[in-house]
CSV table of C-alpha atoms in Angstrom, one decimal:
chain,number,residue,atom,x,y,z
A,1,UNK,CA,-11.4,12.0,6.4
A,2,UNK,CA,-11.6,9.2,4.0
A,3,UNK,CA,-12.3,5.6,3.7
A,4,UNK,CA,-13.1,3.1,1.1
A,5,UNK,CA,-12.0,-0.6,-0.5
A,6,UNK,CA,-8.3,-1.7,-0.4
A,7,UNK,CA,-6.8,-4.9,-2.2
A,8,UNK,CA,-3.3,-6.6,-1.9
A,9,UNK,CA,-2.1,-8.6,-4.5
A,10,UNK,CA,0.8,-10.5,-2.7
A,11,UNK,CA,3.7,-13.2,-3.8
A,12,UNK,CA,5.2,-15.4,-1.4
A,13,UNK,CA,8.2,-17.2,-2.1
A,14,UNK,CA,9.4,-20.5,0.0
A,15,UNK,CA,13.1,-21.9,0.0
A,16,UNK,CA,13.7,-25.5,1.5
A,17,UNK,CA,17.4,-25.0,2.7
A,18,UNK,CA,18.8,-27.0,4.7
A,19,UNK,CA,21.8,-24.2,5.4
A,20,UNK,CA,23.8,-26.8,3.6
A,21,UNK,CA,22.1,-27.1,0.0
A,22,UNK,CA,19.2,-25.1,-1.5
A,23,UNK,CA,16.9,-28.3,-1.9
A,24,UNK,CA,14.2,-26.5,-4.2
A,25,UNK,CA,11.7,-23.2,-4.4
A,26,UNK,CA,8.3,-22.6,-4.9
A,27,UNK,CA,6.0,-19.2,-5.1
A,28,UNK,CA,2.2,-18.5,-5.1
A,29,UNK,CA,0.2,-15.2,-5.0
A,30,UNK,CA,-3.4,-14.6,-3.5
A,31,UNK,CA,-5.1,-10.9,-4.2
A,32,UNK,CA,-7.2,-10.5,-1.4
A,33,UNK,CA,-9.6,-7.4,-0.7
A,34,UNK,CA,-10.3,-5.0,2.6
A,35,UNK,CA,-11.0,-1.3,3.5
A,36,UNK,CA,-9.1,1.3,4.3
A,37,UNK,CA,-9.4,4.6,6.5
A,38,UNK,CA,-7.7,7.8,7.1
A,39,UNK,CA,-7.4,11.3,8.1
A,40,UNK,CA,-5.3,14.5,7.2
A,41,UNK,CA,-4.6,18.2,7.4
A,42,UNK,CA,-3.0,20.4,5.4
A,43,UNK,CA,-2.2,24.1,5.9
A,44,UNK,CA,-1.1,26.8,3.3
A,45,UNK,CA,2.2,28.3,4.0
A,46,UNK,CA,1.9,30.8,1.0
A,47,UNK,CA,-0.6,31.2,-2.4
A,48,UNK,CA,1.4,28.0,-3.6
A,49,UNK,CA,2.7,25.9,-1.0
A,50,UNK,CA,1.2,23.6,1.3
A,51,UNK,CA,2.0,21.6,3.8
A,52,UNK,CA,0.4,18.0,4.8
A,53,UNK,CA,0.2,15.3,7.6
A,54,UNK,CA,-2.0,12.3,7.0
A,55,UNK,CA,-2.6,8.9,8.5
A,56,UNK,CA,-3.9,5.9,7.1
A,57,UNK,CA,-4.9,2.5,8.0
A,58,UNK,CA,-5.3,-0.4,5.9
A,59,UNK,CA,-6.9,-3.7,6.9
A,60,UNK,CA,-6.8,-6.4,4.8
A,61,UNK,CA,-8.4,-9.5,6.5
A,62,UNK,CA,-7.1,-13.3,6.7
A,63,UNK,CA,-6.4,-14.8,3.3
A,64,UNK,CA,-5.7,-18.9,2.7
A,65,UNK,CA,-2.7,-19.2,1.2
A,66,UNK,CA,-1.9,-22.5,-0.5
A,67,UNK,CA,1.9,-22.7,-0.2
A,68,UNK,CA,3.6,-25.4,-2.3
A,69,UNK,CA,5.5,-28.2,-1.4
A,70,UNK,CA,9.3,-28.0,-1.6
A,71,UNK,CA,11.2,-30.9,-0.7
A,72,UNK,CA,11.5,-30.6,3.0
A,73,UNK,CA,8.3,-28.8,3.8
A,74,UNK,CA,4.8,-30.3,2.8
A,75,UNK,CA,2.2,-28.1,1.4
A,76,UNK,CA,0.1,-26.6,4.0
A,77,UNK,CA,-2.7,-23.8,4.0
A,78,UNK,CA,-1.6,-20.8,6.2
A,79,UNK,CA,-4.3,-17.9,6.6
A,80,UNK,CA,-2.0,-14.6,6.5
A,81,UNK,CA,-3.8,-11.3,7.6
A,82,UNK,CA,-2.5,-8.1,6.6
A,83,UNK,CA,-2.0,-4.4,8.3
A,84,UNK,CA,-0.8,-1.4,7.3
A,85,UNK,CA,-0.3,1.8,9.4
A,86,UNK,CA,1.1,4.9,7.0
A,87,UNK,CA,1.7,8.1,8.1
A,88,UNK,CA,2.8,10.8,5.7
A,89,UNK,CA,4.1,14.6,5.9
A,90,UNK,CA,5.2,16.6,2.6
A,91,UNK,CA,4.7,19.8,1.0
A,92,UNK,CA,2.7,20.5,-2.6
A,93,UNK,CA,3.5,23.1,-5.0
A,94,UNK,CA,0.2,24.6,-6.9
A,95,UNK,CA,1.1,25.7,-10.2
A,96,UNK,CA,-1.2,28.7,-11.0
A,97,UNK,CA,-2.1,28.0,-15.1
A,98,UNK,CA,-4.6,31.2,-15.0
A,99,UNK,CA,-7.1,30.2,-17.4
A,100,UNK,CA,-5.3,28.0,-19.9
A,101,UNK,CA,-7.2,25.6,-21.1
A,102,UNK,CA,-10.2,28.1,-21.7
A,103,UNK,CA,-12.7,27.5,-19.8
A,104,UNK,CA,-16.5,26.7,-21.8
């Protein structure tokens, strides 16, 4: 198990097309901070390989974002809140270094 802080640090772009002409652009960015939690197994196949499965789960909560104004949309505030459910499998090779670097 694991758990701790998590932080996004987003750009949103907005594009006032009118599907005739591209009127104009505009970006802005907002870093925003949450937590995160997961959980994993892994299990050793041999004296070097492993294998894993491991789920996480991010939660980033609402942010304000100030977009910008392009020419057909005004600016507006729009809170955005964020999720993130990862689930990973793989395999890890240990390299065996004996006892190089010396150990003190």
């Amino acid at each position: 198990m694991k758990g701790g802080g998590a932080w996004t640090h987003t750009n949103y772009n907005l594009l006032g097309d009118s599907f005739a002409l591209a009127l104009s652009n505009g970006s802005t960015s907002a870093t925003t901070w949450g937590w995160t939690a997961g959980l994993g197994i892994e299990y050793a196949l041999t004296d070097h390989w492993t294998t894993f499965a491991e789920y996480d789960h991010f939660d980033i909560p609402a942010a304000i974002v100030p977009f910008p104004t392009v020419a057909i949309i005004s600016a507006n505030n729009i809170a955005i809140k964020q999720t993130v459910d990862l689930f990973k499998m793989g395999v890890n090779f240990r390299f065996d270094l004996g006892q190089w670097p010396p150990r003190i």
